[in-house]
Coordinates of C-alpha atoms in Angstrom, one line a residue:
A17 CA -24.8 -28.9 -8.4
N18 CA -27.7 -30.9 -10.0
R19 CA -27.0 -33.9 -7.8
N20 CA -27.2 -31.7 -4.7
R21 CA -30.3 -30.1 -5.9
G22 CA -31.8 -33.6 -6.5
I23 CA -30.9 -34.7 -3.0
R24 CA -32.3 -31.5 -1.5
N25 CA -35.5 -31.8 -3.4
S26 CA -35.9 -35.5 -2.4
R27 CA -35.5 -34.5 1.3
I28 CA -38.0 -31.8 0.9
A29 CA -40.5 -34.1 -0.8
T30 CA -40.0 -36.7 2.0
Y31 CA -40.5 -34.1 4.7
R32 CA -43.6 -32.6 3.0
Q33 CA -45.1 -36.1 2.4
A34 CA -44.6 -36.9 6.2
N35 CA -46.4 -33.7 7.1
M36 CA -49.1 -34.4 4.5
D37 CA -49.7 -37.9 5.8
E38 CA -50.1 -36.6 9.3
F39 CA -52.3 -33.8 8.1
F40 CA -54.7 -36.2 6.2
K41 CA -55.1 -38.4 9.3
T42 CA -56.1 -35.4 11.5
H43 CA -58.1 -33.3 9.1
K44 CA -60.4 -35.8 7.3
S45 CA -63.6 -33.7 7.7
R46 CA -61.9 -30.5 6.6
L47 CA -60.4 -32.2 3.6
R48 CA -63.8 -33.6 2.6
S49 CA -65.1 -30.0 2.4
L50 CA -62.0 -29.1 0.3
C51 CA -62.6 -32.0 -2.1
L52 CA -66.1 -30.7 -2.7
I53 CA -64.7 -27.3 -3.5
L54 CA -62.2 -28.8 -6.0
L55 CA -64.9 -31.1 -7.5
F56 CA -67.4 -28.5 -8.2
G57 CA -65.1 -25.5 -8.5
A58 CA -64.4 -22.6 -6.2
S59 CA -67.4 -20.7 -7.6
S60 CA -69.6 -23.2 -5.7
L61 CA -68.9 -21.1 -2.6
S62 CA -70.6 -18.0 -4.1
A63 CA -72.9 -15.5 -2.4
D64 CA -75.8 -17.5 -3.9
N65 CA -75.3 -20.5 -1.6
L66 CA -73.8 -18.9 1.5
I67 CA -75.8 -17.2 4.2
L68 CA -74.4 -13.7 4.0
P69 CA -75.7 -10.3 5.3
A70 CA -77.8 -8.4 2.9
D71 CA -76.1 -5.1 3.6
Y72 CA -73.1 -5.9 1.5
N73 CA -72.2 -6.4 -2.1
Y74 CA -70.8 -9.9 -2.6
D75 CA -70.5 -9.6 -6.4
L76 CA -66.7 -9.8 -6.7
S77 CA -66.4 -9.7 -10.5
E78 CA -65.8 -6.0 -10.9
F79 CA -63.2 -5.9 -8.1
V80 CA -61.3 -8.9 -9.5
E81 CA -61.4 -7.4 -13.1
W82 CA -60.1 -4.1 -11.8
M83 CA -57.3 -5.9 -9.9
E84 CA -56.3 -8.0 -12.8
A85 CA -56.2 -5.0 -15.1
A86 CA -54.2 -3.0 -12.5
T87 CA -51.6 -5.7 -12.0
R88 CA -51.3 -6.2 -15.8
E89 CA -50.7 -2.5 -16.3
K90 CA -48.0 -2.4 -13.6
K91 CA -46.6 -5.7 -15.0
I92 CA -46.4 -7.2 -11.5
P93 CA -44.3 -10.4 -12.0
G94 CA -46.4 -12.7 -9.7
V95 CA -49.7 -12.2 -7.9
A96 CA -51.9 -14.5 -5.8
L97 CA -55.4 -13.5 -4.5
A98 CA -57.9 -15.2 -2.2
I99 CA -61.3 -14.0 -1.1
V100 CA -62.8 -16.2 1.6
S101 CA -65.7 -16.6 4.1
R102 CA -65.9 -18.7 7.2
E103 CA -67.3 -21.5 5.1
G104 CA -64.7 -21.6 2.4
I105 CA -63.0 -20.0 -0.6
M106 CA -65.1 -17.6 -2.6
H107 CA -62.5 -16.8 -5.1
M108 CA -58.9 -17.8 -5.6
Q109 CA -56.7 -16.8 -8.5
T110 CA -53.0 -16.5 -9.4
W111 CA -51.3 -14.5 -12.2
G112 CA -47.9 -14.2 -13.6
V113 CA -44.6 -16.0 -12.8
R114 CA -42.6 -17.0 -9.8
S115 CA -39.5 -15.5 -11.4
I116 CA -39.0 -13.4 -14.5
D117 CA -35.8 -15.4 -15.0
T118 CA -37.4 -18.8 -15.2
Q119 CA -40.9 -17.8 -16.3
E120 CA -42.4 -20.6 -14.1
A121 CA -46.1 -19.8 -13.4
V122 CA -47.4 -18.8 -10.0
H123 CA -50.0 -21.3 -8.7
T124 CA -51.9 -21.7 -5.4
D125 CA -49.0 -23.6 -3.8
S126 CA -46.3 -21.0 -4.7
I127 CA -44.5 -19.7 -1.7
F128 CA -44.3 -15.9 -0.9
R129 CA -42.7 -14.0 1.9
I130 CA -45.6 -12.5 3.8
A131 CA -43.3 -9.9 5.6
S132 CA -45.1 -8.0 8.4
M133 CA -48.3 -10.0 8.1
S134 CA -46.1 -12.4 10.2
K135 CA -46.9 -10.2 13.1
T136 CA -50.5 -11.6 13.2
F137 CA -49.1 -15.0 13.9
A138 CA -46.8 -13.6 16.6
G139 CA -49.8 -11.9 18.2
A140 CA -51.7 -15.2 18.2
S141 CA -48.6 -16.9 19.7
A142 CA -48.5 -14.4 22.6
A143 CA -52.2 -14.9 23.1
L144 CA -51.8 -18.6 23.2
L145 CA -49.1 -18.3 25.9
V146 CA -51.6 -16.3 28.0
D147 CA -54.5 -18.7 27.1
Q148 CA -52.4 -21.7 28.2
H149 CA -51.2 -19.9 31.4
Y150 CA -47.6 -19.7 30.5
Q151 CA -47.7 -15.9 30.9
S152 CA -50.1 -13.0 31.6
W153 CA -50.5 -9.9 29.5
D154 CA -49.0 -8.0 32.5
T155 CA -45.8 -10.0 32.5
K156 CA -42.9 -7.5 32.5
L157 CA -40.1 -8.2 30.0
T158 CA -37.5 -7.3 32.6
D159 CA -39.0 -9.9 35.0
L160 CA -38.6 -12.6 32.3
F161 CA -35.2 -11.4 31.2
P162 CA -33.5 -9.7 34.3
S163 CA -30.3 -8.9 32.5
M164 CA -32.0 -7.1 29.7
H165 CA -32.6 -3.3 29.8
L166 CA -35.1 -1.6 27.6
G167 CA -35.1 2.1 26.8
T168 CA -33.3 5.1 28.2
R169 CA -35.8 5.9 31.1
S170 CA -36.9 4.0 34.1
S171 CA -40.5 3.9 32.9
S172 CA -39.5 1.5 30.2
G173 CA -38.9 -1.1 32.9
G174 CA -42.7 -1.4 33.0
I175 CA -43.0 -2.7 29.4
T176 CA -45.2 -5.8 29.4
L177 CA -46.1 -8.5 26.9
K178 CA -49.2 -6.6 26.0
H179 CA -47.2 -3.5 25.2
V180 CA -44.9 -5.4 22.9
V181 CA -47.7 -7.1 20.9
S182 CA -49.6 -3.8 20.4
H183 CA -46.6 -1.6 19.6
S184 CA -47.3 0.5 22.7
T185 CA -43.9 0.1 24.4
G186 CA -43.3 3.8 24.5
L187 CA -39.9 3.3 22.7
M188 CA -38.9 5.2 19.6
P189 CA -40.8 3.9 16.6
H190 CA -38.9 1.6 14.2
S191 CA -36.0 1.2 16.6
Y192 CA -33.0 -0.3 14.8
S193 CA -34.9 -1.1 11.7
N194 CA -32.1 0.8 10.0
L195 CA -29.7 -1.9 11.2
L196 CA -31.9 -4.6 9.8
D197 CA -31.8 -2.8 6.5
D198 CA -28.0 -2.8 6.7
G199 CA -28.0 -6.6 7.3
V200 CA -27.4 -6.6 11.1
S201 CA -29.2 -9.6 12.7
Y202 CA -31.5 -9.5 15.7
D203 CA -29.0 -11.2 18.1
R204 CA -26.4 -8.6 17.4
I205 CA -28.9 -5.8 18.0
K206 CA -30.3 -7.0 21.3
P207 CA -27.4 -5.8 23.5
S208 CA -28.2 -2.2 22.4
F209 CA -31.8 -2.3 23.6
S210 CA -30.9 -0.1 26.6
K211 CA -29.9 2.7 24.1
I212 CA -33.4 2.9 22.5
P213 CA -34.9 6.4 23.3
T214 CA -37.9 6.2 25.5
V215 CA -40.5 8.7 24.1
C216 CA -43.5 8.0 26.4
K217 CA -44.6 5.8 29.2
P218 CA -45.6 2.2 28.2
G219 CA -49.2 2.0 27.0
S220 CA -49.6 5.8 26.3
C221 CA -48.4 6.1 22.7
Y222 CA -48.1 4.0 19.5
G223 CA -44.7 3.3 18.0
Y224 CA -44.4 0.6 15.4
Q225 CA -41.5 -1.9 15.9
N226 CA -39.8 -4.8 14.1
V227 CA -36.9 -5.5 16.3
V228 CA -38.5 -4.9 19.7
F229 CA -41.7 -6.7 18.5
S230 CA -39.6 -9.8 18.0
L231 CA -39.1 -10.2 21.7
I232 CA -42.3 -12.2 21.4
G233 CA -40.1 -15.0 20.0
D234 CA -37.8 -14.8 23.1
V235 CA -40.9 -15.0 25.3
V236 CA -42.2 -18.1 23.5
E237 CA -38.9 -19.8 23.8
Q238 CA -38.4 -18.8 27.5
S239 CA -41.9 -19.9 28.4
T240 CA -42.2 -23.2 26.5
G241 CA -38.7 -24.4 26.0
E242 CA -39.5 -24.8 22.3
S243 CA -38.2 -22.8 19.4
Y244 CA -40.5 -20.1 18.1
E245 CA -40.6 -22.0 14.7
K246 CA -41.7 -25.2 16.3
F247 CA -44.3 -23.5 18.5
I248 CA -45.9 -21.8 15.5
Y249 CA -45.9 -25.0 13.6
E250 CA -47.5 -27.1 16.3
Q251 CA -49.9 -24.5 17.6
I252 CA -51.1 -22.8 14.4
F253 CA -49.8 -24.2 11.1
K254 CA -50.4 -27.9 11.8
P255 CA -53.9 -27.6 13.3
L256 CA -55.1 -25.2 10.6
G257 CA -53.8 -27.3 7.8
M258 CA -51.3 -24.7 6.6
V259 CA -49.0 -27.5 5.3
S260 CA -46.6 -25.4 3.2
A261 CA -46.2 -22.5 5.6
S262 CA -42.8 -22.1 7.3
V263 CA -40.6 -19.8 9.3
G264 CA -37.2 -18.7 8.4
M265 CA -34.8 -18.2 5.5
E266 CA -33.6 -21.7 5.2
A267 CA -37.1 -23.0 4.7
Y268 CA -37.7 -20.4 2.1
L269 CA -34.5 -21.1 0.2
E270 CA -35.0 -24.9 0.3
N271 CA -38.6 -24.8 -0.9
V272 CA -38.9 -25.7 -4.6
E273 CA -42.2 -23.8 -4.8
A274 CA -40.7 -20.5 -3.6
T275 CA -41.3 -17.4 -5.7
Q276 CA -38.4 -14.9 -6.2
P277 CA -38.3 -11.3 -5.0
H278 CA -38.5 -8.5 -7.6
R279 CA -37.6 -4.8 -7.6
K280 CA -37.9 -2.3 -10.4
S281 CA -34.6 -1.1 -11.9
R282 CA -34.3 1.2 -14.9
G283 CA -38.0 0.8 -15.6
A284 CA -38.1 -3.1 -15.6
W285 CA -38.7 -5.7 -13.0
R286 CA -35.6 -7.7 -12.0
T287 CA -35.0 -10.4 -9.4
T288 CA -33.3 -9.1 -6.3
S289 CA -31.5 -10.5 -3.3
T290 CA -32.9 -11.5 0.1
N291 CA -31.8 -9.7 3.3
P292 CA -31.3 -12.4 6.0
A293 CA -31.6 -9.8 8.8
Y294 CA -35.4 -9.5 8.3
Y295 CA -35.6 -13.3 8.8
S296 CA -33.8 -13.0 12.1
V297 CA -36.8 -11.0 13.4
A298 CA -39.1 -14.0 12.7
P299 CA -42.1 -12.7 14.7
A300 CA -42.0 -9.5 12.8
S301 CA -41.4 -10.7 9.3
G302 CA -40.2 -14.3 9.1
I303 CA -43.1 -16.4 7.7
N304 CA -43.3 -17.9 4.2
A305 CA -46.7 -19.1 2.9
S306 CA -48.8 -19.9 -0.1
I307 CA -52.1 -18.2 -0.9
F308 CA -53.9 -21.4 0.1
D309 CA -52.1 -21.3 3.5
M310 CA -53.1 -17.7 4.0
S311 CA -56.7 -18.3 3.0
M312 CA -56.9 -20.8 5.9
W313 CA -55.4 -18.1 8.3
V314 CA -58.0 -15.5 7.3
R315 CA -60.8 -18.1 7.5
A316 CA -59.5 -19.1 11.0
N317 CA -59.7 -15.4 12.1
L318 CA -63.2 -15.2 10.7
G319 CA -64.1 -18.0 13.1
A320 CA -64.1 -21.0 10.7
F321 CA -62.1 -23.3 13.1
P322 CA -63.3 -22.7 16.7
E323 CA -61.6 -25.9 17.9
V324 CA -58.3 -24.1 17.1
L325 CA -59.1 -20.4 17.7
S326 CA -62.2 -20.0 19.8
P327 CA -64.6 -17.0 19.5
D328 CA -63.4 -15.6 22.8
F329 CA -59.7 -16.0 21.7
L330 CA -60.5 -14.2 18.5
S331 CA -62.3 -11.4 20.3
Q332 CA -59.2 -10.9 22.4
L333 CA -56.9 -10.8 19.3
H334 CA -59.0 -8.3 17.5
E335 CA -59.8 -5.9 20.4
P336 CA -58.2 -2.5 19.8
I337 CA -55.5 -1.6 22.3
I338 CA -53.8 1.6 21.1
A339 CA -54.9 4.3 18.6
T340 CA -52.8 4.7 15.4
P341 CA -54.1 8.1 14.2
R342 CA -51.6 9.2 11.6
G343 CA -48.5 8.5 9.6
N344 CA -49.5 5.3 7.8
Y345 CA -50.6 4.7 4.2
F346 CA -54.0 3.4 5.4
N347 CA -54.7 6.6 7.3
R348 CA -55.2 8.2 3.9
W349 CA -57.9 5.8 2.7
T350 CA -61.1 7.5 1.9
G351 CA -63.8 6.1 4.3
L352 CA -61.4 5.3 7.1
E353 CA -62.7 6.8 10.4
K354 CA -60.5 5.4 13.1
A355 CA -57.5 3.1 13.3
Y356 CA -56.0 1.1 16.1
Y357 CA -53.5 -1.6 16.8
A358 CA -54.7 -4.8 18.6
T359 CA -52.8 -8.0 19.3
G360 CA -50.6 -8.3 16.2
W361 CA -53.5 -7.0 14.0
R362 CA -54.5 -3.5 12.9
V363 CA -58.2 -2.6 13.4
F364 CA -60.1 0.0 11.5
D365 CA -63.5 1.6 11.5
Y366 CA -64.2 2.0 7.8
K367 CA -67.5 3.5 6.7
G368 CA -69.1 2.4 9.9
Q369 CA -67.7 -1.2 9.6
R370 CA -65.1 -2.9 11.8
V371 CA -62.2 -4.1 9.6
V372 CA -59.3 -6.2 10.8
H373 CA -56.1 -5.8 8.7
H374 CA -52.4 -6.1 8.2
G375 CA -50.0 -5.4 5.4
G376 CA -46.4 -6.4 4.8
G377 CA -43.4 -5.5 2.8
V378 CA -39.8 -6.7 2.6
R379 CA -37.3 -6.5 -0.2
G380 CA -39.0 -7.8 -3.3
Y381 CA -42.4 -8.6 -1.8
R382 CA -45.7 -6.9 -0.8
S383 CA -48.7 -8.3 0.9
E384 CA -52.1 -7.3 2.2
M385 CA -54.9 -9.0 4.1
A386 CA -58.2 -7.7 5.6
F387 CA -61.5 -9.1 6.7
V388 CA -64.8 -7.8 7.9
P389 CA -66.2 -10.1 10.6
E390 CA -69.8 -8.8 10.4
A391 CA -69.8 -9.4 6.6
N392 CA -68.1 -12.8 6.9
I393 CA -65.6 -12.0 4.2
G394 CA -61.9 -11.5 3.9
L395 CA -59.1 -11.0 1.4
V396 CA -55.4 -11.9 1.0
L397 CA -53.1 -10.5 -1.6
L398 CA -49.5 -11.6 -2.3
F399 CA -47.1 -9.9 -4.7
N400 CA -43.5 -11.1 -5.4
A401 CA -42.6 -7.5 -6.2
E402 CA -42.4 -4.2 -4.4
S403 CA -45.3 -2.2 -5.8
N404 CA -47.4 0.6 -4.2
L405 CA -50.4 -0.9 -6.0
A406 CA -50.8 -3.1 -2.9
N407 CA -51.8 0.1 -1.0
D408 CA -54.9 0.4 -3.2
I409 CA -56.2 -3.2 -3.0
V410 CA -57.8 -3.2 0.4
P411 CA -59.7 0.1 0.0
A412 CA -60.9 -1.1 -3.5
F413 CA -62.1 -4.4 -1.9
L414 CA -63.9 -2.6 0.9
G415 CA -65.3 -0.1 -1.5
N416 CA -66.8 -2.9 -3.6
L417 CA -68.1 -4.6 -0.5
T418 CA -69.9 -1.5 0.7
D419 CA -71.2 -0.4 -2.7
I420 CA -74.8 -1.3 -2.5
A421 CA -77.1 -0.3 -5.3
D422 CA -80.1 1.8 -4.3

């Protein structure tokens, strides 16, 4: 077993080195900036030397202290936090261990499952297909896949790519998520798409999906001839320098930096198993990433890398499509005025500010990310544990941001 582990680790190291060599060649200027951050410390990118709007509170110390105390009180096994602007990392910190069994420390390269935050990458992938003229937002799924039938009413034949990315298909919410919970894979569920109840016409109501949302992967593969995993890597991970991000269960299991999932049992955190079915819906929940990888993703969505994601492209991604007025944990946040789903992202009006957000949760993991474009600031949080504390992080962050002394 030790010999096999050594061979596997050697292969992983070789693969990572090849990716890193290519990355260094193509991202010299970006790495120069990163070296400056490492040389002078992440605190060099503080509010004091960034051009930031005066209408916000950029003193993060109280929020970070609160979060550190809250995670300690809950005894969360492992935590990673990043707060960023377009220009760089304002604060990055990790706490705890990758596994309570091994007690190895979490660090900035530790890999977490990001769960439904994967949907933001799927939304961007669909938008890239449109931007590169592979498809249009009005492409009907039944035109792309003539043998596939969606829903129980004829109106579901009008479901388009735009409906899928915005959860406005008109199909029963969370269709077949119960089968994923039972370990049934996406490919085994697809033949039953015709049995999903149609509850409204496409585009007229919101209904969150995991299985149906993952049709985005089929559209990518049908349009480009590439696997969804390769498309994501070539179009997003690689150009953004997300060198340790990956898609799928095999990549997660083979990564020596991977954290382990935890659940509470009899009052104590314990490592738990991984459900492969949620990896089979890769667009919905199949991405693995470090806190550094995710800091690059939020920065990209703030507009840091226009050569990869242009301002017009980002505007399209973050434009509200369908209202999400009730039934979600964020609908209970004090200060939230309106909530929508856009292209793979949630969008809020919070105390008069536009906030772009997504959370995630799979067995043993919880994650949250949010950013305020006008304020040029964003947050990513990763837990290797199922804890409702994650629900409180974004409103606390936004509360700190909008708490301006008289």
